[in-house]
Amino acid sequence: MTTPTPRVGLAASADHIYATGLRNQWHPVVPSDFVAPGAMRKVTALGEQWLLFRRPDGALSMLADRCPHRGAPLSLGKHLGDRVACWYHGVEIETDGTVSSVPGLPGCNLEGKKLVTSLPVREIGGAILAYFGDEKHPDPAELTLPEPLTDPDVDAILCYAEWNGPWRFAVENLLDPMHGAFLHHESHTMYDGDTTAKFRIRETERGYFFEKTDQRGVNFDWVELCRTGVDWVDLTIPYPPSAGPGGPFGIVGMVCPVDENRTGVFFWRYRRVQGWQRDTWRFLYKTLIEERHWQVLEQDRVMLEAMPADADQRENLYQHDLGVVRLRRMYRAEAEAQASAS
Amino acid sequence: MTTTWPYLDIHQSRTHEPTPYEFKLAATLEEVFTKDGHELPDVIRGLNARQVHAPDGAPWTEESFRAEMNRLGA
Ligand code: FES
Ligand SMILES: [Fe+2]
């Protein structure tokens, strides 16, 4: 399904970087509960194979899924608590990527060497984030987490889904608020609002807003792209009165470029609620609202998965697409810069 | 935990399938919020007026409602 993936730093092209995700920043990988304490899990991210490894005490590490001996996947190996043993010839790797033992040849000079790439990881709001640096930028970029996920007065619940399509299409969909009034017209939250609008871009320190000039708080009327070491979007959508106190709900959205054709989407639905209002919102969410939100998300998935792979090559854009155009230029320029620096 | 692609799970926040009581309480709460208001006294009055009571059959009080939401929404 995918072509072999040259590591950045080893002549990765701008096209490859653009297709599989920008380097030298953090990206979400999978929800935290995909890797139980004492378990490990194979994942693909940015077009490469990785092993998520969690010690019994909960500490998480992320290793390239490739044995330094002859390249067998470590994910087929054995969890030894604080290290993994490759199934093929038993070489043992510590959580920081160091070879701790070569059972077939004790004293072998591989022992003690850090031969497996290990990525810095953080966990936030129930998701695993990892820093994907290229060979020139192994140290993690400064990471400022989205405030809605760290503010104790805000309650956020993660929804994760896997879509068959390029990661860029998923981000572009978020920078395209106007689709709410059409694609989601039949939904419980986006039934209202004008189907014509004028938009503007408003630059900020950390990214930009793409917003309607003439309507706010009615539909999906604005979105902020934030680049704070990890790329994320913030937006709000009004709730109907049936959802109770607390006003609109917000979404923090992030995307994992799995490979050039697959994407993991992370949506934290959040609300500024405390006490009984928070508890009631969570109860309604679990019992009734989550499923309705899911149906809305499915409309996005169906549309994006049906888009032709060359959709962004043959378009006729208009004013509503300014947010998408800005996004593409930014990502494309960064991919070019990362390729030429390597 | 499934490892097959794609992961598409409608319910990710639940720990159990809601009971008939929970479904009824949630649906009634939505109606109360729509018709009666968003303040706690509105909610207590609205639930009791609709005869949707706590599991022990007693009418709701602010205390019992807070406690039940804390149990169900945590
Ligand atoms: S390939 Fe892993 S031990 Fe030989
Ligand atoms: Fe959408």
Short mmCIF file of C-alpha atoms and ligand atoms in Angstrom, two decimals:
data_model
loop_
_atom_site.label_atom_id
_atom_site.label_comp_id
_atom_site.label_asym_id
_atom_site.label_seq_id
_atom_site.Cartn_x
_atom_site.Cartn_y
_atom_site.Cartn_z
CA MET A 1 0.00 0.00 0.00
CA THR A 2 2.85 2.37 0.72
CA THR A 3 6.25 2.85 -0.77
CA PRO A 4 9.34 2.31 1.38
CA THR A 5 9.90 5.34 3.51
CA PRO A 6 13.28 7.03 3.52
CA ARG A 7 14.03 8.61 6.88
CA VAL A 8 14.22 12.33 6.86
CA GLY A 9 17.88 13.19 6.80
CA LEU A 10 18.41 10.37 4.34
CA ALA A 11 17.20 12.22 1.28
CA ALA A 12 13.49 12.38 2.07
CA SER A 13 11.86 14.44 -0.61
CA ALA A 14 9.50 17.33 0.02
CA ASP A 15 6.76 15.22 -1.57
CA HIS A 16 7.40 12.42 0.88
CA ILE A 17 7.36 14.76 3.86
CA TYR A 18 4.21 16.49 2.62
CA ALA A 19 2.55 13.10 2.13
CA THR A 20 3.54 11.55 5.46
CA GLY A 21 3.59 14.51 7.84
CA LEU A 22 5.95 17.27 8.85
CA ARG A 23 8.96 16.40 10.95
CA ASN A 24 10.53 18.25 13.87
CA GLN A 25 7.28 18.63 15.74
CA TRP A 26 4.94 16.62 17.95
CA HIS A 27 2.06 14.56 16.60
CA PRO A 28 -0.62 12.49 18.31
CA VAL A 29 -0.16 8.74 17.80
CA VAL A 30 -2.97 6.69 19.39
CA PRO A 31 -5.12 6.94 22.53
CA SER A 32 -3.25 6.11 25.75
CA ASP A 33 -5.49 3.15 26.54
CA PHE A 34 -4.36 1.41 23.34
CA VAL A 35 -1.28 0.39 25.34
CA ALA A 36 -2.11 -1.10 28.74
CA PRO A 37 0.51 -1.26 31.50
CA GLY A 38 2.84 -4.16 30.74
CA ALA A 39 1.72 -4.29 27.10
CA MET A 40 3.12 -3.23 23.77
CA ARG A 41 1.56 -2.26 20.48
CA LYS A 42 2.76 -1.87 16.94
CA VAL A 43 1.73 1.41 15.30
CA THR A 44 2.40 3.23 12.06
CA ALA A 45 3.00 6.98 12.17
CA LEU A 46 4.52 9.38 9.63
CA GLY A 47 4.89 6.45 7.28
CA GLU A 48 7.12 4.43 9.60
CA GLN A 49 6.71 1.45 11.90
CA TRP A 50 6.94 1.95 15.63
CA LEU A 51 6.58 -0.01 18.81
CA LEU A 52 4.78 1.50 21.78
CA PHE A 53 6.02 -0.18 24.93
CA ARG A 54 4.57 0.38 28.38
CA ARG A 55 6.24 -0.87 31.53
CA PRO A 56 4.07 -2.40 34.25
CA ASP A 57 4.46 0.86 36.24
CA GLY A 58 2.86 2.78 33.35
CA ALA A 59 5.98 4.43 31.90
CA LEU A 60 5.66 4.62 28.14
CA SER A 61 8.30 4.53 25.43
CA MET A 62 8.21 4.55 21.67
CA LEU A 63 10.84 2.67 19.68
CA ALA A 64 11.47 2.17 16.00
CA ASP A 65 9.99 -1.25 15.24
CA ARG A 66 13.19 -2.63 13.86
CA CYS A 67 15.69 -4.84 15.60
CA PRO A 68 19.22 -3.43 15.30
CA HIS A 69 20.56 -6.93 14.64
CA ARG A 70 18.96 -7.91 11.34
CA GLY A 71 15.84 -5.79 11.18
CA ALA A 72 13.13 -8.08 12.50
CA PRO A 73 10.13 -6.22 13.95
CA LEU A 74 10.51 -5.81 17.68
CA SER A 75 6.71 -5.84 17.90
CA LEU A 76 6.86 -9.61 17.30
CA GLY A 77 9.14 -9.91 20.30
CA LYS A 78 8.58 -10.48 23.96
CA HIS A 79 7.74 -7.92 26.64
CA LEU A 80 10.22 -8.41 29.47
CA GLY A 81 8.90 -5.70 31.79
CA ASP A 82 11.58 -3.07 31.30
CA ARG A 83 12.85 -4.22 27.89
CA VAL A 84 11.82 -6.10 24.79
CA ALA A 85 13.49 -9.26 23.46
CA CYS A 86 13.53 -9.71 19.68
CA TRP A 87 11.92 -13.01 18.72
CA TYR A 88 14.41 -13.79 15.96
CA HIS A 89 17.71 -14.13 17.89
CA GLY A 90 16.77 -12.85 21.30
CA VAL A 91 18.59 -9.49 21.31
CA GLU A 92 17.22 -7.37 24.16
CA ILE A 93 16.46 -3.65 23.87
CA GLU A 94 15.87 -1.22 26.71
CA THR A 95 13.15 1.40 26.62
CA ASP A 96 15.62 4.11 25.54
CA GLY A 97 16.76 2.02 22.58
CA THR A 98 19.95 0.64 24.14
CA VAL A 99 20.93 -2.97 23.45
CA SER A 100 21.12 -4.51 26.91
CA SER A 101 22.08 -8.01 25.92
CA VAL A 102 22.93 -10.29 23.02
CA PRO A 103 22.08 -13.71 24.48
CA GLY A 104 23.67 -15.64 21.61
CA LEU A 105 27.03 -13.94 22.05
CA PRO A 106 27.50 -12.47 25.52
CA GLY A 107 29.95 -9.58 25.50
CA CYS A 108 29.19 -8.81 21.84
CA ASN A 109 30.05 -5.20 21.03
CA LEU A 110 26.44 -4.32 20.30
CA GLU A 111 25.80 -4.43 24.04
CA GLY A 112 25.50 -1.03 25.67
CA LYS A 113 25.03 0.81 22.38
CA LYS A 114 21.92 2.88 21.71
CA LEU A 115 21.02 1.48 18.30
CA VAL A 116 17.24 1.87 18.18
CA THR A 117 15.55 5.23 17.66
CA SER A 118 13.42 6.12 20.64
CA LEU A 119 11.04 9.07 20.39
CA PRO A 120 10.20 11.49 23.21
CA VAL A 121 6.59 10.90 24.28
CA ARG A 122 4.02 12.77 26.37
CA GLU A 123 0.50 11.82 27.34
CA ILE A 124 -2.28 14.38 27.48
CA GLY A 125 -6.05 14.10 27.66
CA GLY A 126 -5.95 10.36 27.06
CA ALA A 127 -3.71 10.51 23.99
CA ILE A 128 -0.07 9.72 23.30
CA LEU A 129 1.94 12.48 21.63
CA ALA A 130 5.39 11.84 20.22
CA TYR A 131 8.11 14.09 18.87
CA PHE A 132 9.25 13.13 15.36
CA GLY A 133 12.57 14.80 14.80
CA ASP A 134 14.80 14.30 11.79
CA GLU A 135 18.47 13.42 12.24
CA LYS A 136 19.45 17.06 12.63
CA HIS A 137 16.71 17.76 15.19
CA PRO A 138 16.58 14.85 17.63
CA ASP A 139 15.78 17.05 20.65
CA PRO A 140 12.08 17.65 21.14
CA ALA A 141 10.58 20.96 20.08
CA GLU A 142 9.04 23.01 22.84
CA LEU A 143 5.48 21.84 23.37
CA THR A 144 2.64 24.03 24.64
CA LEU A 145 -0.43 21.93 25.25
CA PRO A 146 -3.89 23.17 24.19
CA GLU A 147 -5.41 25.11 27.11
CA PRO A 148 -8.77 23.32 26.90
CA LEU A 149 -6.92 20.10 27.75
CA THR A 150 -5.05 21.56 30.71
CA ASP A 151 -7.57 24.02 32.20
CA PRO A 152 -9.14 22.34 35.27
CA ASP A 153 -12.39 24.25 34.69
CA VAL A 154 -12.80 22.65 31.30
CA ASP A 155 -13.92 19.09 30.88
CA ALA A 156 -12.74 17.31 27.72
CA ILE A 157 -13.63 13.87 26.37
CA LEU A 158 -11.58 12.30 23.60
CA CYS A 159 -13.03 10.72 20.48
CA TYR A 160 -10.51 8.90 18.26
CA ALA A 161 -11.13 7.46 14.80
CA GLU A 162 -9.14 6.05 11.89
CA TRP A 163 -9.87 7.27 8.38
CA ASN A 164 -8.64 6.12 5.00
CA GLY A 165 -7.35 9.28 3.41
CA PRO A 166 -4.40 11.66 3.47
CA TRP A 167 -3.83 13.51 6.75
CA ARG A 168 -3.97 16.85 4.95
CA PHE A 169 -7.55 16.29 3.87
CA ALA A 170 -8.55 15.85 7.50
CA VAL A 171 -6.85 19.10 8.55
CA GLU A 172 -8.22 20.95 5.53
CA ASN A 173 -11.71 19.79 6.50
CA LEU A 174 -11.27 21.57 9.83
CA LEU A 175 -10.07 24.75 8.15
CA ASP A 176 -13.25 24.70 6.07
CA PRO A 177 -16.04 25.77 8.45
CA MET A 178 -18.55 26.33 5.64
CA HIS A 179 -19.02 22.60 5.15
CA GLY A 180 -20.90 22.56 8.47
CA ALA A 181 -23.91 24.35 7.04
CA PHE A 182 -24.18 21.80 4.21
CA LEU A 183 -22.65 18.43 5.04
CA HIS A 184 -23.91 18.58 8.62
CA HIS A 185 -27.14 20.41 7.93
CA GLU A 186 -29.24 17.56 9.32
CA SER A 187 -27.21 17.32 12.53
CA HIS A 188 -28.30 18.21 16.06
CA THR A 189 -25.80 21.03 16.43
CA MET A 190 -25.30 22.51 12.98
CA TYR A 191 -28.84 22.79 11.66
CA ASP A 192 -28.79 26.57 11.91
CA GLY A 193 -26.95 29.44 10.29
CA ASP A 194 -26.65 31.09 6.94
CA THR A 195 -25.54 29.09 3.96
CA THR A 196 -23.76 32.13 2.54
CA ALA A 197 -20.95 33.87 4.33
CA LYS A 198 -17.83 35.98 3.98
CA PHE A 199 -14.65 34.80 5.67
CA ARG A 200 -11.44 36.41 6.73
CA ILE A 201 -8.06 35.25 7.99
CA ARG A 202 -6.81 36.78 11.21
CA GLU A 203 -3.18 36.09 12.04
CA THR A 204 -2.21 35.24 15.62
CA GLU A 205 1.06 34.61 17.42
CA ARG A 206 0.58 30.88 17.12
CA GLY A 207 -1.26 30.46 13.84
CA TYR A 208 -4.38 32.03 12.43
CA PHE A 209 -8.13 32.28 12.72
CA PHE A 210 -10.34 31.55 9.77
CA GLU A 211 -13.70 33.02 10.61
CA LYS A 212 -16.97 34.35 9.30
CA THR A 213 -17.17 38.14 9.33
CA ASP A 214 -20.92 38.23 9.80
CA GLN A 215 -21.97 35.37 12.05
CA ARG A 216 -20.68 33.87 15.29
CA GLY A 217 -22.08 31.32 17.72
CA VAL A 218 -24.67 29.87 15.35
CA ASN A 219 -22.98 27.11 13.38
CA PHE A 220 -19.35 26.09 12.86
CA ASP A 221 -18.40 29.74 12.31
CA TRP A 222 -14.69 29.98 13.06
CA VAL A 223 -11.63 27.88 13.59
CA GLU A 224 -8.20 28.67 14.97
CA LEU A 225 -5.16 26.81 13.72
CA CYS A 226 -2.59 26.63 16.51
CA ARG A 227 1.03 25.61 16.06
CA THR A 228 2.46 25.19 19.52
CA GLY A 229 4.95 22.38 18.98
CA VAL A 230 1.99 20.24 17.97
CA ASP A 231 -0.54 21.33 15.34
CA TRP A 232 -4.10 21.56 16.58
CA VAL A 233 -7.30 23.39 15.87
CA ASP A 234 -9.75 24.96 18.26
CA LEU A 235 -13.36 25.68 17.39
CA THR A 236 -16.75 25.89 19.04
CA ILE A 237 -20.17 24.75 18.01
CA PRO A 238 -23.37 25.73 19.82
CA TYR A 239 -25.32 23.10 21.70
CA PRO A 240 -29.12 23.10 21.64
CA PRO A 241 -30.85 23.87 24.99
CA SER A 242 -31.38 20.13 25.54
CA ALA A 243 -27.67 19.76 26.36
CA GLY A 244 -28.16 21.80 29.52
CA PRO A 245 -26.00 24.48 31.08
CA GLY A 246 -22.46 25.29 30.00
CA GLY A 247 -23.05 26.92 26.64
CA PRO A 248 -21.41 25.73 23.43
CA PHE A 249 -19.04 22.80 23.20
CA GLY A 250 -15.59 23.18 21.84
CA ILE A 251 -13.40 20.86 19.84
CA VAL A 252 -9.67 20.50 20.05
CA GLY A 253 -8.71 18.59 16.90
CA MET A 254 -5.42 16.90 16.07
CA VAL A 255 -4.39 14.56 13.31
CA CYS A 256 -1.90 11.72 13.11
CA PRO A 257 -0.38 11.24 9.66
CA VAL A 258 -0.30 7.42 9.74
CA ASP A 259 1.01 7.06 6.21
CA GLU A 260 0.24 8.70 2.90
CA ASN A 261 -3.24 7.15 2.72
CA ARG A 262 -4.30 6.80 6.33
CA THR A 263 -5.05 9.19 9.16
CA GLY A 264 -5.84 9.02 12.85
CA VAL A 265 -8.16 11.81 13.98
CA PHE A 266 -8.36 13.03 17.57
CA PHE A 267 -11.29 15.16 18.64
CA TRP A 268 -11.62 16.29 22.22
CA ARG A 269 -15.13 17.56 22.80
CA TYR A 270 -14.87 20.04 25.64
CA ARG A 271 -17.11 22.23 27.69
CA ARG A 272 -16.54 24.82 30.39
CA VAL A 273 -18.53 23.15 33.17
CA GLN A 274 -17.96 22.25 36.81
CA GLY A 275 -19.81 20.52 39.63
CA TRP A 276 -23.25 19.08 38.88
CA GLN A 277 -23.21 20.75 35.46
CA ARG A 278 -20.06 18.89 34.53
CA ASP A 279 -21.39 15.59 35.85
CA THR A 280 -24.68 16.05 34.03
CA TRP A 281 -22.95 16.92 30.78
CA ARG A 282 -20.78 13.81 31.03
CA PHE A 283 -23.80 11.66 31.80
CA LEU A 284 -25.73 13.01 28.80
CA TYR A 285 -22.64 12.72 26.63
CA LYS A 286 -22.08 9.06 27.43
CA THR A 287 -25.74 8.14 27.24
CA LEU A 288 -27.00 10.14 24.26
CA ILE A 289 -24.73 12.84 22.84
CA GLU A 290 -21.62 10.87 21.95
CA GLU A 291 -23.54 8.77 19.44
CA ARG A 292 -24.99 11.89 17.77
CA HIS A 293 -21.55 13.45 17.50
CA TRP A 294 -20.33 10.20 15.99
CA GLN A 295 -22.93 10.41 13.24
CA VAL A 296 -21.68 13.92 12.38
CA LEU A 297 -18.10 12.66 12.27
CA GLU A 298 -19.16 9.83 10.00
CA GLN A 299 -20.45 12.39 7.49
CA ASP A 300 -16.95 13.84 7.37
CA ARG A 301 -15.37 10.40 7.05
CA VAL A 302 -17.66 9.30 4.23
CA MET A 303 -16.97 12.50 2.30
CA LEU A 304 -13.21 12.56 2.85
CA GLU A 305 -12.71 8.88 2.10
CA ALA A 306 -14.62 9.33 -1.17
CA MET A 307 -12.43 12.25 -2.30
CA PRO A 308 -10.10 11.30 -5.16
CA ALA A 309 -6.43 11.14 -4.21
CA ASP A 310 -5.69 13.98 -6.63
CA ALA A 311 -8.59 16.12 -5.35
CA ASP A 312 -6.23 18.94 -4.45
CA GLN A 313 -4.68 18.96 -7.93
CA ARG A 314 -7.79 19.85 -9.92
CA GLU A 315 -9.85 22.40 -8.06
CA ASN A 316 -11.68 25.65 -8.61
CA LEU A 317 -11.47 27.45 -5.32
CA TYR A 318 -13.45 30.42 -4.08
CA GLN A 319 -13.45 32.82 -1.14
CA HIS A 320 -14.46 30.15 1.41
CA ASP A 321 -11.30 28.21 0.65
CA LEU A 322 -8.84 30.84 1.84
CA GLY A 323 -8.25 28.98 5.09
CA VAL A 324 -7.34 25.81 3.19
CA VAL A 325 -5.09 27.66 0.74
CA ARG A 326 -3.20 29.29 3.59
CA LEU A 327 -2.76 25.91 5.28
CA ARG A 328 -1.42 24.19 2.18
CA ARG A 329 1.06 26.95 1.43
CA MET A 330 2.37 26.77 4.96
CA TYR A 331 2.72 22.98 5.02
CA ARG A 332 4.16 22.82 1.53
CA ALA A 333 6.77 25.48 2.30
CA GLU A 334 7.75 23.67 5.46
CA ALA A 335 8.07 20.33 3.68
CA GLU A 336 10.33 21.97 1.09
CA ALA A 337 12.44 23.53 3.82
CA GLN A 338 12.77 20.26 5.72
CA ALA A 339 13.75 18.37 2.57
CA SER A 340 16.41 20.85 1.51
CA ALA A 341 17.88 21.07 5.01
CA SER A 342 18.40 17.32 5.13
CA MET B 1 -8.33 -3.66 22.65
CA THR B 2 -8.69 -4.19 18.93
CA THR B 3 -5.67 -3.75 16.71
CA THR B 4 -7.38 -3.94 13.34
CA TRP B 5 -7.52 -0.90 11.10
CA PRO B 6 -9.72 1.12 11.05
CA TYR B 7 -10.74 1.73 14.63
CA LEU B 8 -14.29 3.08 14.42
CA ASP B 9 -16.05 2.86 17.75
CA ILE B 10 -19.23 4.86 18.28
CA HIS B 11 -19.02 4.67 22.06
CA GLN B 12 -15.66 5.46 23.59
CA SER B 13 -16.69 7.16 26.82
CA ARG B 14 -19.03 4.53 28.24
CA THR B 15 -18.04 1.92 30.75
CA HIS B 16 -21.26 -0.02 30.28
CA GLU B 17 -24.37 -0.05 28.13
CA PRO B 18 -26.74 2.39 29.86
CA THR B 19 -29.58 0.78 31.78
CA PRO B 20 -33.23 1.55 30.88
CA TYR B 21 -33.29 3.82 33.94
CA GLU B 22 -30.25 5.74 32.69
CA PHE B 23 -31.69 6.14 29.21
CA LYS B 24 -34.97 7.39 30.60
CA LEU B 25 -33.28 9.80 32.98
CA ALA B 26 -31.07 11.20 30.21
CA ALA B 27 -33.97 11.66 27.79
CA THR B 28 -36.06 13.33 30.48
CA LEU B 29 -33.20 15.64 31.40
CA GLU B 30 -32.97 16.77 27.78
CA GLU B 31 -36.67 17.54 27.82
CA VAL B 32 -36.41 19.40 31.11
CA PHE B 33 -33.45 21.45 29.86
CA THR B 34 -35.40 22.31 26.73
CA LYS B 35 -38.71 23.20 28.37
CA ASP B 36 -38.00 24.16 31.99
CA GLY B 37 -34.57 25.76 32.14
CA HIS B 38 -30.96 25.18 33.10
CA GLU B 39 -30.91 26.07 36.83
CA LEU B 40 -30.71 23.29 39.40
CA PRO B 41 -34.16 24.07 40.93
CA ASP B 42 -35.68 23.96 37.41
CA VAL B 43 -34.15 20.54 36.90
CA ILE B 44 -35.37 19.11 40.22
CA ARG B 45 -38.87 20.47 39.66
CA GLY B 46 -38.94 19.26 36.06
CA LEU B 47 -37.87 15.72 36.89
CA ASN B 48 -40.28 15.40 39.80
CA ALA B 49 -43.17 16.85 37.79
CA ARG B 50 -42.55 14.12 35.21
CA GLN B 51 -42.53 11.44 37.91
CA VAL B 52 -39.02 10.38 36.89
CA HIS B 53 -37.57 9.54 40.26
CA ALA B 54 -34.31 8.34 41.71
CA PRO B 55 -33.69 4.57 41.75
CA ASP B 56 -35.09 4.34 45.31
CA GLY B 57 -38.37 5.83 44.07
CA ALA B 58 -38.10 8.98 46.14
CA PRO B 59 -38.59 12.42 44.60
CA TRP B 60 -35.33 14.19 43.74
CA THR B 61 -33.73 16.70 46.01
CA GLU B 62 -30.79 18.87 45.00
CA GLU B 63 -28.56 16.67 47.12
CA SER B 64 -29.75 13.38 45.71
CA PHE B 65 -29.56 14.69 42.15
CA ARG B 66 -26.01 15.98 42.60
CA ALA B 67 -24.97 12.66 44.08
CA GLU B 68 -26.58 10.65 41.30
CA MET B 69 -25.05 12.78 38.53
CA ASN B 70 -21.70 12.43 40.23
CA ARG B 71 -22.11 8.66 40.21
CA LEU B 72 -23.31 8.47 36.61
CA GLY B 73 -21.16 11.19 35.08
CA ALA B 74 -17.82 10.68 36.73
S1 FES C 1 16.97 -9.73 14.11
FE1 FES C 1 16.47 -9.33 16.16
S2 FES C 1 17.80 -10.57 17.25
FE2 FES C 1 18.34 -10.96 15.22
FE FE C 2 -17.38 18.21 9.62
#
